[in-house]
XYZ file of C-alpha atoms in Angstrom:
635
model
C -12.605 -1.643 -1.723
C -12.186 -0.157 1.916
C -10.714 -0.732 4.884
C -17.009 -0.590 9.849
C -24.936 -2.227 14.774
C -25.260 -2.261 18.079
C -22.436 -2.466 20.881
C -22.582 -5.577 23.626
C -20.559 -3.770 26.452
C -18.635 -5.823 28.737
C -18.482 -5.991 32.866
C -15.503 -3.845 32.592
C -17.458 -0.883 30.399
C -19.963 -1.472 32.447
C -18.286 0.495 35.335
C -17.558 3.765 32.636
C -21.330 3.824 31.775
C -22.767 3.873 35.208
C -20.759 6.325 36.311
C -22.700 8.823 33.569
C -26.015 9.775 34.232
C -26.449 11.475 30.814
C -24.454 8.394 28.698
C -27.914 5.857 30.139
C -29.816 8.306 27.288
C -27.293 8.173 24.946
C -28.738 4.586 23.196
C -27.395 2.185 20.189
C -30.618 1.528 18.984
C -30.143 -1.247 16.373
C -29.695 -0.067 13.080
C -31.476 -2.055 11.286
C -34.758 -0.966 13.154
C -34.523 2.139 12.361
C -37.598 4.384 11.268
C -37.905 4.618 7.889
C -39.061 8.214 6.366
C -36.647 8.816 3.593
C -34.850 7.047 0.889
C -31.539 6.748 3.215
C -32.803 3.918 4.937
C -35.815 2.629 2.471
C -34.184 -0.526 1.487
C -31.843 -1.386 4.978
C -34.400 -4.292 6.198
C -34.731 -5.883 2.602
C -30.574 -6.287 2.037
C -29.922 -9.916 3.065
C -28.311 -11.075 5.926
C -24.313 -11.707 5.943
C -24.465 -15.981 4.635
C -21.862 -18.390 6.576
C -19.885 -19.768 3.566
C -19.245 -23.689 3.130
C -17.052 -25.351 5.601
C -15.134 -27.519 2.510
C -15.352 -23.735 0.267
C -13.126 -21.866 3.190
C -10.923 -24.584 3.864
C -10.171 -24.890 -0.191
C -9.531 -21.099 -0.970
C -7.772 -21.099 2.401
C -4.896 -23.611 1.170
C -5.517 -21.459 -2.119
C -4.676 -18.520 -0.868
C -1.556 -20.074 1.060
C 0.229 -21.383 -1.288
C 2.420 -18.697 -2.840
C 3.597 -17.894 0.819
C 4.992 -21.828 1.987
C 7.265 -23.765 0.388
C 6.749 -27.561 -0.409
C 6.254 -29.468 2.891
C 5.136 -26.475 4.498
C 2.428 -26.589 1.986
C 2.200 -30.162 2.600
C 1.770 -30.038 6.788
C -0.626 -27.201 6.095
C -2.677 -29.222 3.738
C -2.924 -32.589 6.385
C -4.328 -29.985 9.205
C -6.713 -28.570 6.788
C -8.272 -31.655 6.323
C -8.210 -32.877 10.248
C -9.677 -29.618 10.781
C -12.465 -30.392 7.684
C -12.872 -34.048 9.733
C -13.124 -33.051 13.247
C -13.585 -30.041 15.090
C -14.674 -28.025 11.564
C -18.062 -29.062 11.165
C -19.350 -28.883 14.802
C -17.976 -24.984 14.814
C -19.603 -24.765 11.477
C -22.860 -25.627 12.813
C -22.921 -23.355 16.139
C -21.980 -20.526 13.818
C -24.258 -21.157 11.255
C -27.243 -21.053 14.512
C -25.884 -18.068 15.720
C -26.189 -16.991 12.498
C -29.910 -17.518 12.704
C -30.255 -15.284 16.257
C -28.310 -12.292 14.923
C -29.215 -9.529 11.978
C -24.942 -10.325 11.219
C -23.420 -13.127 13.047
C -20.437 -10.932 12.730
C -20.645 -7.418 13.539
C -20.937 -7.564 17.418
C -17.710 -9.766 17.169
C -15.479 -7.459 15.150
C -16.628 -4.113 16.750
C -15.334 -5.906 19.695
C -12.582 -7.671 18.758
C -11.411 -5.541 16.246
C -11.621 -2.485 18.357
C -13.448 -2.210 22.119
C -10.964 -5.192 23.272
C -7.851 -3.655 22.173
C -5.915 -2.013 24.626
C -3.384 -0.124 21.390
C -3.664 3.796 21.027
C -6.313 5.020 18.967
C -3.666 7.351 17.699
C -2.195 4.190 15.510
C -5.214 3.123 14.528
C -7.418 5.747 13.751
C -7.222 6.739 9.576
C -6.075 10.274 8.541
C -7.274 11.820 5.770
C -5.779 14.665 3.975
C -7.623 17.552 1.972
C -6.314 19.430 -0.932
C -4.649 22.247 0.678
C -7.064 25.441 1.228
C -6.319 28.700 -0.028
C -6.647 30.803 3.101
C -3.764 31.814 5.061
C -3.564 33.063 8.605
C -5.858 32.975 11.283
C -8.678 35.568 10.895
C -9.152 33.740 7.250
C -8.933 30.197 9.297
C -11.588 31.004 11.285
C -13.624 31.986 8.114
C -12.953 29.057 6.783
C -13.900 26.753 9.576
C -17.320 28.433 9.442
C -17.714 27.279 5.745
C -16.653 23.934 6.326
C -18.761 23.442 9.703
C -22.095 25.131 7.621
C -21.078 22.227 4.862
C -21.300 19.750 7.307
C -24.918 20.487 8.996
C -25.740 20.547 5.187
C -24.639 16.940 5.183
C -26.428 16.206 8.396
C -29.573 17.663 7.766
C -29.684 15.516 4.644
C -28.578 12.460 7.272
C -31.334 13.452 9.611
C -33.721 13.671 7.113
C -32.846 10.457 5.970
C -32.443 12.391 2.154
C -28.730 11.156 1.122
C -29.049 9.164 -1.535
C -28.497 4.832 -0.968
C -24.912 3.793 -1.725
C -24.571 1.342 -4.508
C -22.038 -1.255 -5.819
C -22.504 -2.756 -9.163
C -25.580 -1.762 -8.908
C -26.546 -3.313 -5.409
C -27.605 -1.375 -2.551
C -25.176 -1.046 0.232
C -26.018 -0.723 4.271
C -26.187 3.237 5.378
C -25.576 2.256 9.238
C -22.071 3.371 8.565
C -22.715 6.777 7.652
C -25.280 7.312 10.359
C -22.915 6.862 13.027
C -19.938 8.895 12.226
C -21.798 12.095 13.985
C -22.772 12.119 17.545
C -20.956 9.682 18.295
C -17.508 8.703 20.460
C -15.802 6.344 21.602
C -15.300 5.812 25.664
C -11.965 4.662 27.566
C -12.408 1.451 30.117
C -9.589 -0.379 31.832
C -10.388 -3.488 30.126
C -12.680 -2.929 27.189
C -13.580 0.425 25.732
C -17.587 1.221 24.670
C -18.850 3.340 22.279
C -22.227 5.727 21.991
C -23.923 7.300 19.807
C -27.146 9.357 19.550
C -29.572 8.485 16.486
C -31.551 11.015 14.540
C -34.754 9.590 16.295
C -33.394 10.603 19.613
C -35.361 14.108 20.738
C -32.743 15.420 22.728
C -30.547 16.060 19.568
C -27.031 17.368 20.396
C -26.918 21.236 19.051
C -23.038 21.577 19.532
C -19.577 20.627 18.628
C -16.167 20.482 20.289
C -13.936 23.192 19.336
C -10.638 22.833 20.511
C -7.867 25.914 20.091
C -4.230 26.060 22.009
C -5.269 22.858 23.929
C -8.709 24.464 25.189
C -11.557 22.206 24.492
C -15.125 24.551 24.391
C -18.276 23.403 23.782
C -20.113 25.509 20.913
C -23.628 25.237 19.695
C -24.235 25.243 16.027
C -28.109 25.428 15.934
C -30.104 27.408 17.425
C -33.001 27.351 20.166
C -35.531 26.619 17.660
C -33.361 23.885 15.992
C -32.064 25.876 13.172
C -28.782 25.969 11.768
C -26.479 28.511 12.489
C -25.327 30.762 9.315
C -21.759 31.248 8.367
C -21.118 34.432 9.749
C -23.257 33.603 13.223
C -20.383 30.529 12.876
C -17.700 32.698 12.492
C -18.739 34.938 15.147
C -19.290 31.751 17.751
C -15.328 30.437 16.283
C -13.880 34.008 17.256
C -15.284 33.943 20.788
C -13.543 30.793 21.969
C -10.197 31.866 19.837
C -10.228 35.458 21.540
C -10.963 33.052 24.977
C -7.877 30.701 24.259
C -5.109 32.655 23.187
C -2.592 31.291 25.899
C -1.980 27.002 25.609
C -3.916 25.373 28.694
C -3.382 21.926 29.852
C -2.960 19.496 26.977
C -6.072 16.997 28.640
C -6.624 15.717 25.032
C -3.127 14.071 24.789
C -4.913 11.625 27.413
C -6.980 10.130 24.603
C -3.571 9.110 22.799
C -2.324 7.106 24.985
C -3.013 2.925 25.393
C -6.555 2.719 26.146
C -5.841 0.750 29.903
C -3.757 4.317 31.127
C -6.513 6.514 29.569
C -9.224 4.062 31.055
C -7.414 4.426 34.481
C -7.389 8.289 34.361
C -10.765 8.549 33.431
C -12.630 6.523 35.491
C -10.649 8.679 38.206
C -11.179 12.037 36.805
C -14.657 10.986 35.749
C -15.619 10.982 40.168
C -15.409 14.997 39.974
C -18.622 16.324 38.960
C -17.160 19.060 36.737
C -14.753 16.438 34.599
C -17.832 14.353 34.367
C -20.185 16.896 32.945
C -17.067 18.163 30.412
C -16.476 14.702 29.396
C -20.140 14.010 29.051
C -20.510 17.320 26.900
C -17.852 15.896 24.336
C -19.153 12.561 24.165
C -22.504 14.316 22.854
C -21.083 16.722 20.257
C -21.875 16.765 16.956
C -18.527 16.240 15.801
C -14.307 17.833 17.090
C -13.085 20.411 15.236
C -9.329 21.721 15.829
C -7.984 25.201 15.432
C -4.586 24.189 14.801
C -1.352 26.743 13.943
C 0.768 26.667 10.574
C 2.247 23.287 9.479
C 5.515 23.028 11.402
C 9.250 22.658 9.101
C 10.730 19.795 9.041
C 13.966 18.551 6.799
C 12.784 14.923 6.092
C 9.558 14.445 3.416
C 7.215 16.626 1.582
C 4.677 18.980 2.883
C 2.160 16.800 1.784
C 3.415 14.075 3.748
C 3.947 16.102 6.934
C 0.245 17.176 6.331
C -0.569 13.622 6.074
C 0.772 12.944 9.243
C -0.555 15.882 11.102
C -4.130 14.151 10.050
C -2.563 10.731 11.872
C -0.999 12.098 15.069
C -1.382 15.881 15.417
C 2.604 16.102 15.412
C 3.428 15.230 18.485
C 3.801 17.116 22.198
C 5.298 20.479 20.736
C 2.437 21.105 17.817
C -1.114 19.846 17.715
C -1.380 16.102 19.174
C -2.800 17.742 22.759
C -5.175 19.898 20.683
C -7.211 16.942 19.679
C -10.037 14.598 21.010
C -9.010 11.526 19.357
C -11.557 9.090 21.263
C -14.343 11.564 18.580
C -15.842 9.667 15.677
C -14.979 12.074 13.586
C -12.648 14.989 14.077
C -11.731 18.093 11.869
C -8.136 19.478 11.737
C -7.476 22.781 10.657
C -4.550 24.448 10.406
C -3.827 27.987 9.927
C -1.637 28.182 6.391
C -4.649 26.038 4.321
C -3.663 22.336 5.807
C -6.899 20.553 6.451
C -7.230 17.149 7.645
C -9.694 15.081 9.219
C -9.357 11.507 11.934
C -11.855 9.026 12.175
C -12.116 6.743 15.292
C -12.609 3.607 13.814
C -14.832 1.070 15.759
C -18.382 2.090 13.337
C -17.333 3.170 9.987
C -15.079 2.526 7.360
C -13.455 5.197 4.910
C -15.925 5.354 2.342
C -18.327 6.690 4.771
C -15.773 9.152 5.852
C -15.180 10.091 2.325
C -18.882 10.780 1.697
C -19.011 13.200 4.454
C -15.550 14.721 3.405
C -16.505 14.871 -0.419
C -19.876 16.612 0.821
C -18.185 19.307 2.403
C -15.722 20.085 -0.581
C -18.356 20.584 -2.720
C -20.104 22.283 -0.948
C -16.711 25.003 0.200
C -16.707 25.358 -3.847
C -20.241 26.487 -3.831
C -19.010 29.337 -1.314
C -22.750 31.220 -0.588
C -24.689 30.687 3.086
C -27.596 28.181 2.880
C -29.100 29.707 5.696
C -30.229 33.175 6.952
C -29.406 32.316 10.679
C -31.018 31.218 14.098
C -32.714 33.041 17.219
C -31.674 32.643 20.749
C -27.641 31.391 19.775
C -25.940 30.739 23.540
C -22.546 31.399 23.511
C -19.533 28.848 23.479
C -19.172 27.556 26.838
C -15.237 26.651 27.694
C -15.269 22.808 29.056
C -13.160 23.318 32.722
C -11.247 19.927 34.070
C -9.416 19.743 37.544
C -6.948 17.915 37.383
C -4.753 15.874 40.072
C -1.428 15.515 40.280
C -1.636 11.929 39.239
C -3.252 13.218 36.213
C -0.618 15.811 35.359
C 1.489 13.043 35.295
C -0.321 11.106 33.587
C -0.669 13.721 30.853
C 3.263 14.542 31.236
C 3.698 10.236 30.629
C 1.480 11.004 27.060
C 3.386 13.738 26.159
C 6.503 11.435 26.053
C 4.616 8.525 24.564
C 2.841 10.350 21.543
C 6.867 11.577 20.236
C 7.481 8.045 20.286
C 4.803 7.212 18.050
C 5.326 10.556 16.149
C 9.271 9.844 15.484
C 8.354 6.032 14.574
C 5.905 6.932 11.869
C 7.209 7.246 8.088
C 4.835 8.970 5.724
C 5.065 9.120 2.070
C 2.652 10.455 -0.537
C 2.228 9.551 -4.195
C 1.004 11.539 -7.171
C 1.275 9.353 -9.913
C 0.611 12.176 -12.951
C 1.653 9.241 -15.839
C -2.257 8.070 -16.434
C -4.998 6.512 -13.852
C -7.729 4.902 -14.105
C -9.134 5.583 -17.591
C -6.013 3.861 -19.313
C -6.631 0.715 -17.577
C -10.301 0.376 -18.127
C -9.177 1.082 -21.917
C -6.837 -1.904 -21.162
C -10.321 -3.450 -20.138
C -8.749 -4.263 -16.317
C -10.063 -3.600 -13.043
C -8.174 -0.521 -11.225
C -8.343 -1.466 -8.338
C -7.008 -5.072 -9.453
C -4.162 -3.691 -11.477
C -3.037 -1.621 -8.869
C -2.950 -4.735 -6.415
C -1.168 -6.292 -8.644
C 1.190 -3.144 -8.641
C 1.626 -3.141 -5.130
C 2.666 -6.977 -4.996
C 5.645 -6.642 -8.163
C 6.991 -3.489 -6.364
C 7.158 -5.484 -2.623
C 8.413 -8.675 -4.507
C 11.400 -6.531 -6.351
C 12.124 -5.362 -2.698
C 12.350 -8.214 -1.138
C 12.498 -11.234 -3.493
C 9.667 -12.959 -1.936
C 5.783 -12.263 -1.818
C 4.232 -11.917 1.265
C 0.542 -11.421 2.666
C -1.621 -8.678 1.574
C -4.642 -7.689 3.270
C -6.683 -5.449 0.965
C -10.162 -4.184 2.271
C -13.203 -5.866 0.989
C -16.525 -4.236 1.578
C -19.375 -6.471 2.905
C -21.951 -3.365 2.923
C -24.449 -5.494 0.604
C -25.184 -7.226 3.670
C -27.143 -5.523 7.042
C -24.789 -4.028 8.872
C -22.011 -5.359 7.015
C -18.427 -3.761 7.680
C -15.297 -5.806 5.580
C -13.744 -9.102 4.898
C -10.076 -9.641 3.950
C -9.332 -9.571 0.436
C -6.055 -12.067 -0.314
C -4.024 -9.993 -2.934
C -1.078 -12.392 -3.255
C -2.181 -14.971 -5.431
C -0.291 -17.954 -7.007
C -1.055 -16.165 -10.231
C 0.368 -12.758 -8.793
C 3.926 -14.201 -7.671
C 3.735 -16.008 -11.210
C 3.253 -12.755 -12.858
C 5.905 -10.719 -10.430
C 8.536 -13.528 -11.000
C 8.459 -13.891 -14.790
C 8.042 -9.877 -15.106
C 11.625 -9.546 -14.864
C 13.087 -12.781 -16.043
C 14.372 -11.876 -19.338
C 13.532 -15.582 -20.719
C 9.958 -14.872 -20.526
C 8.926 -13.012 -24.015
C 7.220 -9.922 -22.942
C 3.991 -10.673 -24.335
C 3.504 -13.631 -22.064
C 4.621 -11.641 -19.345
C 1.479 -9.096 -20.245
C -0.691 -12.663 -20.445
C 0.322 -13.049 -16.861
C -0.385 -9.478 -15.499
C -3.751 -10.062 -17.171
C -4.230 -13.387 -15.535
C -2.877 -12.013 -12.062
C -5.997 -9.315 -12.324
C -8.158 -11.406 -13.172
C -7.418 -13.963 -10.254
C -8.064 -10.533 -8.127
C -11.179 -9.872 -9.791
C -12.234 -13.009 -9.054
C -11.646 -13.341 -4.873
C -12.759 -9.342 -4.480
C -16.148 -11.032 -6.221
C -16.209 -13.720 -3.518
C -15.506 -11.256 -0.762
C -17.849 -8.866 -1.347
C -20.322 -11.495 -1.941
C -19.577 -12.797 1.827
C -17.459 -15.821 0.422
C -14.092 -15.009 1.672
C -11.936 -16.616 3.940
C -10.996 -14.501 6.471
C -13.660 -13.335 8.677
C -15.481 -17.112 8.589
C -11.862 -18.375 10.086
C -12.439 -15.603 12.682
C -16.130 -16.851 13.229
C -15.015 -20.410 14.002
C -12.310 -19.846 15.970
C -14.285 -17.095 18.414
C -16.971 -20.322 18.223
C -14.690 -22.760 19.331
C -13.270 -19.685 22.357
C -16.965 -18.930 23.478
C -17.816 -23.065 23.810
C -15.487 -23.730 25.859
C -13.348 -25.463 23.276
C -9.538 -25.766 22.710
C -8.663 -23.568 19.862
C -8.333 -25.714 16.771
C -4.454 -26.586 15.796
C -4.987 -25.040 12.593
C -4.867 -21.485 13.905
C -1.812 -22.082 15.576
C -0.042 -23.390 12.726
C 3.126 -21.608 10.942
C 0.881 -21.193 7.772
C -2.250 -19.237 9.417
C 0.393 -16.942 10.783
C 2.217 -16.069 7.587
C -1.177 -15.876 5.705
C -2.429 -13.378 8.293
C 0.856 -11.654 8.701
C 0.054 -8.767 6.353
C 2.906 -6.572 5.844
C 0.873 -5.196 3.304
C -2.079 -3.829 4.534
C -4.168 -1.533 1.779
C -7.309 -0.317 0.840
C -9.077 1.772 -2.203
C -10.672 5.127 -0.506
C -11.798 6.939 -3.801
C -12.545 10.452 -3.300
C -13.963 12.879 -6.166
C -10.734 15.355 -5.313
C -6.949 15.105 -5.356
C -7.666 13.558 -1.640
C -6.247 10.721 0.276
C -6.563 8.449 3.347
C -4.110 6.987 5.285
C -2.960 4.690 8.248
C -0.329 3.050 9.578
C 0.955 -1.053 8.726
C -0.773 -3.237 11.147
C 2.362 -5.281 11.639
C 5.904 -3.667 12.943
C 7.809 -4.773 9.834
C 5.067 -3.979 7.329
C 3.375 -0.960 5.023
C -0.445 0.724 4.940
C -1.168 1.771 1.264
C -4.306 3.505 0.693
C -4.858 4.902 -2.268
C -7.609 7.248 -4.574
C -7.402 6.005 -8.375
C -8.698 9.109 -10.216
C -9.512 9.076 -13.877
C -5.879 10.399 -14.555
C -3.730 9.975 -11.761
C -3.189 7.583 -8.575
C -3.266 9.305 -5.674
C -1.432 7.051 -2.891
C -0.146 6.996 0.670
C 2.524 4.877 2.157
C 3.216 4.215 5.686
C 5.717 2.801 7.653
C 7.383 2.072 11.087
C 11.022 4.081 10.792
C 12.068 1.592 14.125
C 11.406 -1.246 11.514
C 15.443 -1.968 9.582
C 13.324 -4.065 6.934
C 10.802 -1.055 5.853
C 11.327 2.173 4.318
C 7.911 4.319 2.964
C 10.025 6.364 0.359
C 11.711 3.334 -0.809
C 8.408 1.321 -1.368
C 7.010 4.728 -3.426
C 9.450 4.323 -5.876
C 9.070 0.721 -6.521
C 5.118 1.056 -6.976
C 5.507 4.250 -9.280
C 8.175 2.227 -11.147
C 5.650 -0.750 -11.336
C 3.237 1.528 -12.637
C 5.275 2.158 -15.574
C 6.759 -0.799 -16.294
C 3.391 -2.322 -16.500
C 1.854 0.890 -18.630
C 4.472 -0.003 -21.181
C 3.918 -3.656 -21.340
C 0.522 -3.638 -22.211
C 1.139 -0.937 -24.485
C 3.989 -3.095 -26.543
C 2.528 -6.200 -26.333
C -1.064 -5.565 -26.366
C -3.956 -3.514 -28.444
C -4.226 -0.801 -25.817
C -2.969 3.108 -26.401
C -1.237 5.387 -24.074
C-alpha cells in the first residue's frame, strides 16, 4: 500500500506566480473535469467521493489503535478526553466537515497538498522518494549517452499513451483507482515561495504542449526538445545526437544553480523571487518549470568504505551525493527527475506534493520494459531545434547563497544511513501458500524486528492508498496493533508453545488485514483527525485538548514510517524516517524475494539502518520456520 487535484495558492505564492508571465498559462485544471477520450480517464467522474467516517467509529479505533503504545492510566486519561471530545467540541467539527464535504470533489486533497507539502518550509531533498533501478549494463559515457536516448524514447512511449488517454485504469481488488496521479508526474514542478511553495502543471488538453526536457550535465542545465515541429517524437538516434550536443557543450562544471533547490524552501524562496527580477533567470526558470521531465548526466558512482554499492546507489537517487558529486547537477523542485550515471547506476526522484510511488513505479516499470525491447518505435521528426543551454546571472548574494547549500546538502548527505535488503530465502508466493497477506506479514515483520531492538512497540505509519476515491492520495495505516505486540512478545517467550505463537502471527495479520480494509475503504483514523482539527483551526476555534494530549503524540510519532512500492523488477523505493529518531522502510515483495530499503538519521544514537536489516531478515526467518513447524504450509 503506498506512501499523492487542484492547488489553492496562498497570498505568499501569489507573489512567485505574478512575477511569470508564462506560469498565468500554465493551469491546474481540476482533474476530475477532465475530457474524456480514452479509457485512462473513462470511469474518473463515476468513482465515489472520499466519505467522512463516523464521529463515535474514529474515536473507537482511535483508543484502538492506542493502546499497545500507553500504559494503564495513560490509557485511562486518554480514554476520559476521547469521550469529552465525543461530547463537546467532536460533533460540531464533525458537522462543518461533513458540509465541506458536500462543496468539494475530496474534502481532503486541497488540505494535504498543502499541509503535507506547499506549507512546509523542510528541503525537498529529505522528502522527495528515490528510487533505484537494477543496475544497467553500459559503461562509460559514449554508451551513457546511448542509453539515455533509450530510456528518454521509453518515456514519450509512456506519454503518448498518457496523452492519449490509452494506459490502461489501475485496479485494486478489482476496483478502479483515480489516474490524476499519473497525469501529473510530467510537465509538472514544483515552485519555491518564502512562505508557501505552489505547484504547476500543464494537462494534455493544454495546446501549447511542452516539446522539451531539462538535461542537466557537469552542473549545466540545457533545455532540449524531444519532439519535433510537427509534434512527433524524436527517434533514438536523433536523441542521442541532441544528448551529445549539450555533453560536447558542458564538458567543464559551471555554477552548481541546482543545489539552490536543496536547500529549506524559505532560502530558496528568497533567492528566487530575487533572481526571478532578471529577465534572463526568469525565462530559464520558466523553461524548466515547463519541461517534460529532468534528466541528469551524472559521472561513475563515487567509492566509499561504509555500505554496499547498492546502497550508495540508493542514496545517489535521494541526495545526488552531496557538493563534490551530483547533488548540484539536479533540479530537485522537478516532478519527476532521471539520474544517470555513467558505470550503469540509474535512479530516478520524485517531488512529492501530486503523486505517490505507485504512479512513479508505473512510469519507471514502463520504461524497463520497454529498454528490454531495445528497437526505435519511431523513424524520427522534421525541423529538430537544437538544445538551447539555460544562462543564469547570478549576484553575489546568490553565490553565496549557493556556497551556504553546498555546506547544507553534506550535512544532510553525512546524516543519511542507507541500507538495502535482498531477502533471497522465499517472497511472496510462500506466504500466500501460508494463505497470509504479504504485505500484512511483512508488517508484522517489521514490528517483531523493532520490538527485539528496543523492547517496546512503537507507532508505525504504513501507507494506505485512498485512490478508489476522486482524487484520492493516502490515509495512515496503524501497523502496531494490540494483537501485533501480543504476537512480538510471546514470539520469544519460551513458555508460549510454538504453535500458539504461529496462532498469534496469524491473528496479528489478520488484525492488519483488517484496518488496511478500513483504510482503503476511507475508514481510517488518521486523516479524519487531521480533517477536524484543520476544522476546528479554519473556524476560529481552540484546537481540541485531545490533539495536544501525550497519547496523540506517541500514536503519531512514527518511528516507523513504511510503505509497499511493488515494482515488476528487482527495483526499490526509498526515503528517509519522518521523525529524527526513527526508520523509512519501503519495500517490493516479489514472488521470491523481498526487496527492501532502510533508512536512517546516523546523528540519531537510538537508530542504526544496518542494525534494523538484520533484525527484519532475521524476523523473516524465524517466522518462515514457525509456520512451517507448526502449521500445514511447505517451504
Amino acid at each position: 500500500m503506498n506512501v499523492n487535484g487542484a492547488s489553492s495558492a496562498g497570498p505568499a505564492a501569489n507573489d512567485v506566480v505574478k512575477a511569470s508571465n508564462l506560469l498565468s498559462k500554465m493551469k491546474l485544471d481540476e482533474p476530475a473535469r477532465l475530457a474524456v477520450k480514452g479509457r485512462t480517464f473513462s470511469v474518473q467522474t463515476s468513482l465515489p467521493r472520499l466519505p467522512v467516517p463516523a464521529l463515535e467509529q474514529t474515536l473507537n479505533r482511535y483508543l484502538d489503535t492506542c493502546r499497545p503504545l500507553l500504559d494503564d492510566q495513560q490509557f485511562k486519561t486518554t480514554s476520559e478526553l476521547v469521550q469529552k471530545f465525543k461530547e463537546k467540541e467532536g460533533p460540531e467539527l464533525q458537522k462543518l466537515l461533513e458540509e465541506r464535504a458536500t462543496k468539494h470533489t475530496n474534502w481532503l486533497s486541497d488540505w494535504w497538498k498543502s499541509v503535507a507539502y506547499l506549507d512546509s518550509r523542510l528541503p525537498v531533498v529529505v522528502v522527495n522518494p528515490g528510487f533505484y533501478m537494477p543496475r544497467q549494463s553500459y559503461r562509460g559515457k559514449q554508451e551513457q549517452i546511448d542509453f539515455t536516448a533509450r530510456l528518454l524514447a521509453g518515456l514519450l512511449d509512456y506519454k503518448i499513451m498518457l496523452d492519449e488517454q490509452t494506459l490502461p485504469v489501475d485496479t485494486m481488488a478489482g476496483k478502479p483507482l483515480c489516474m490524476v496521479q499519473h497525469y501529473q508526474l510530467l510537465n509538472a514542478c514544483r515552485i519555491p515561495g518564502m512562505k508557501k511553495d505552489t505547484h504547476v502543471h500543464i494537462p494534455p488538453t493544454d495546446a501549447n504542449q511542452p516539446r522539451h526536457i531539462t538535461l542537466i550535465h557537469n552542473n549545466h542545465i540545457f533545455s532540449m526538445d524531444v519532439y519535433g515541429s510537427q509534434g512527433k517524437p524524436l527517434s533514438i538516434s536523433q536523441l542521442r545526437a541532441q544528448i551529445q550536443a549539450c555533453v560536447d557543450h558542458s564538458k567543464v562544471p559551471t555554477d552548481p544553480v541546482g543545489i539552490l533547490t536543496t536547500m529549506d524552501r524559505s532560502a530558496w524562496g528568497k533567492a528566487y523571487h530575487d533572481m526571478a527580477k532578471d529577465k534572463t533567470n526568469k525565462a530559464s526558470f520558466e523553461n524548466i518549470q515547463r519541461s517534460i521531465v529532468a534528466v541528469s548526466l551524472d559521472g561513475p558512482l563515487p567509492h566509499v568504505s561504509d555500505g554496499s554499492d547498492v546502497d550508495l546507489a540508493a542514496g545517489i537517487s535521494l541526495h545526488g551525493g552531496g557538493s563534490k558529486f551530483f547533488s548540484g547537477n539536479r533540479w530537485f523542485d522537478k516532478t519527476l527527475q532521471f539520474n544517470i550515471g555513467e558505470d550503469g547506476y540509474v535512479s530516478a526522484n520524485y517531488e512529492h506534493t501530486t503523486a505517490e510511488g505507485p504512479a512513479v513505479i508505473g512510469v519507471m516499470d514502463h520504461i524497463l520494459n520497454f529498454l528490454e525491447k531495445k528497437k526505435d518505435p519511431w523513424l524520427g521528426a522534421p525541423d529538430v531545434q537544437p538544445p538551447k543551454r539555460l544562462n543564469f546571472n547570478l549576484s553575489e548574494k546568490v553565490k553565496q547563497t549557493i556556497s551556504r547549500g553546498l555546506d547544507d546538502i553534506d550535512s544532510n548527505v553525512e546524516d543519511t544511513m542507507i541500507r538495502a535488503l535482498f531477502f533471497k530465502d522465499y517472497g511472496k508466493n510462500f506466504i500466500k501458500k501460508a494463505k497470509l497477506s504479504p504485505d500484512a506479514y511483512i508488517q508484522v515483520a517489521y514490528q517483531l524486528a523493532y520490538f527485539r531492538m528496543y523492547g517496546q512497540p512503537c507507532a508505525t505509519y504504513e501507507s494506505g492508498s485512498l485512490r478508489r476515491f476522486q482524487l484520492g492520495r493516502t490515509d495512515t495505516i496503524r501497523s502496531c496493533s494490540s494483537a501485533s505486540l501480543a504476537f512480538t512478545r510471546g514470539m520469544d517467550d519460551a513458555s508460549v508453545d510454538p504453535s500458539a505463537k504461529a496462532e498469534l502471527l496469524r491473528a496479528a495479520v489478520q488484525a492488519h488485514r483488517q484496518y488496511t480494509d478500513f483504510t482503503v475503504n476511507g475508514q481510517a483514523v488518521d486523516r479524519h483527525l487531521l480533517g477536524l482539527k484543520l476544522t476546528a483551526l479554519e473556524s476560529g476555534r481552540d484546537i481540541p485538548e485531545l490533539f495536544m494530549d501525550l497519547a496523540f503524540k506517541e500514536s503519531t510519532h512514527f518511528r516507523l514510517s513504511t510503505s509497499q512500492v511493488a515494482s515488476q523488477h528487482e527495483a526499490f523505493l526509498c526515503f528517509v524516517p519522518v521523525v529524527p529518531d526513527g526508520y523509512g522502510l519501503c519495500y517490493n515483495p516479489r514472488e521470491d524475494q523481498l526487496v527492501l530499503c532502510i533508512t536512517s538519521f546516523n546523528n540519531s544514537p537510538q537508530t542504526d539502518s544496518g542494525k534494523l536489516r538484520d533484525a527484519v531478515a532475521q524476523a523473516f526467518r524465524d517466522m518462515h520456520s514457525l509456520l512451517v513447524d507448526n502449521t500445514n504450509v511447505g517451504n
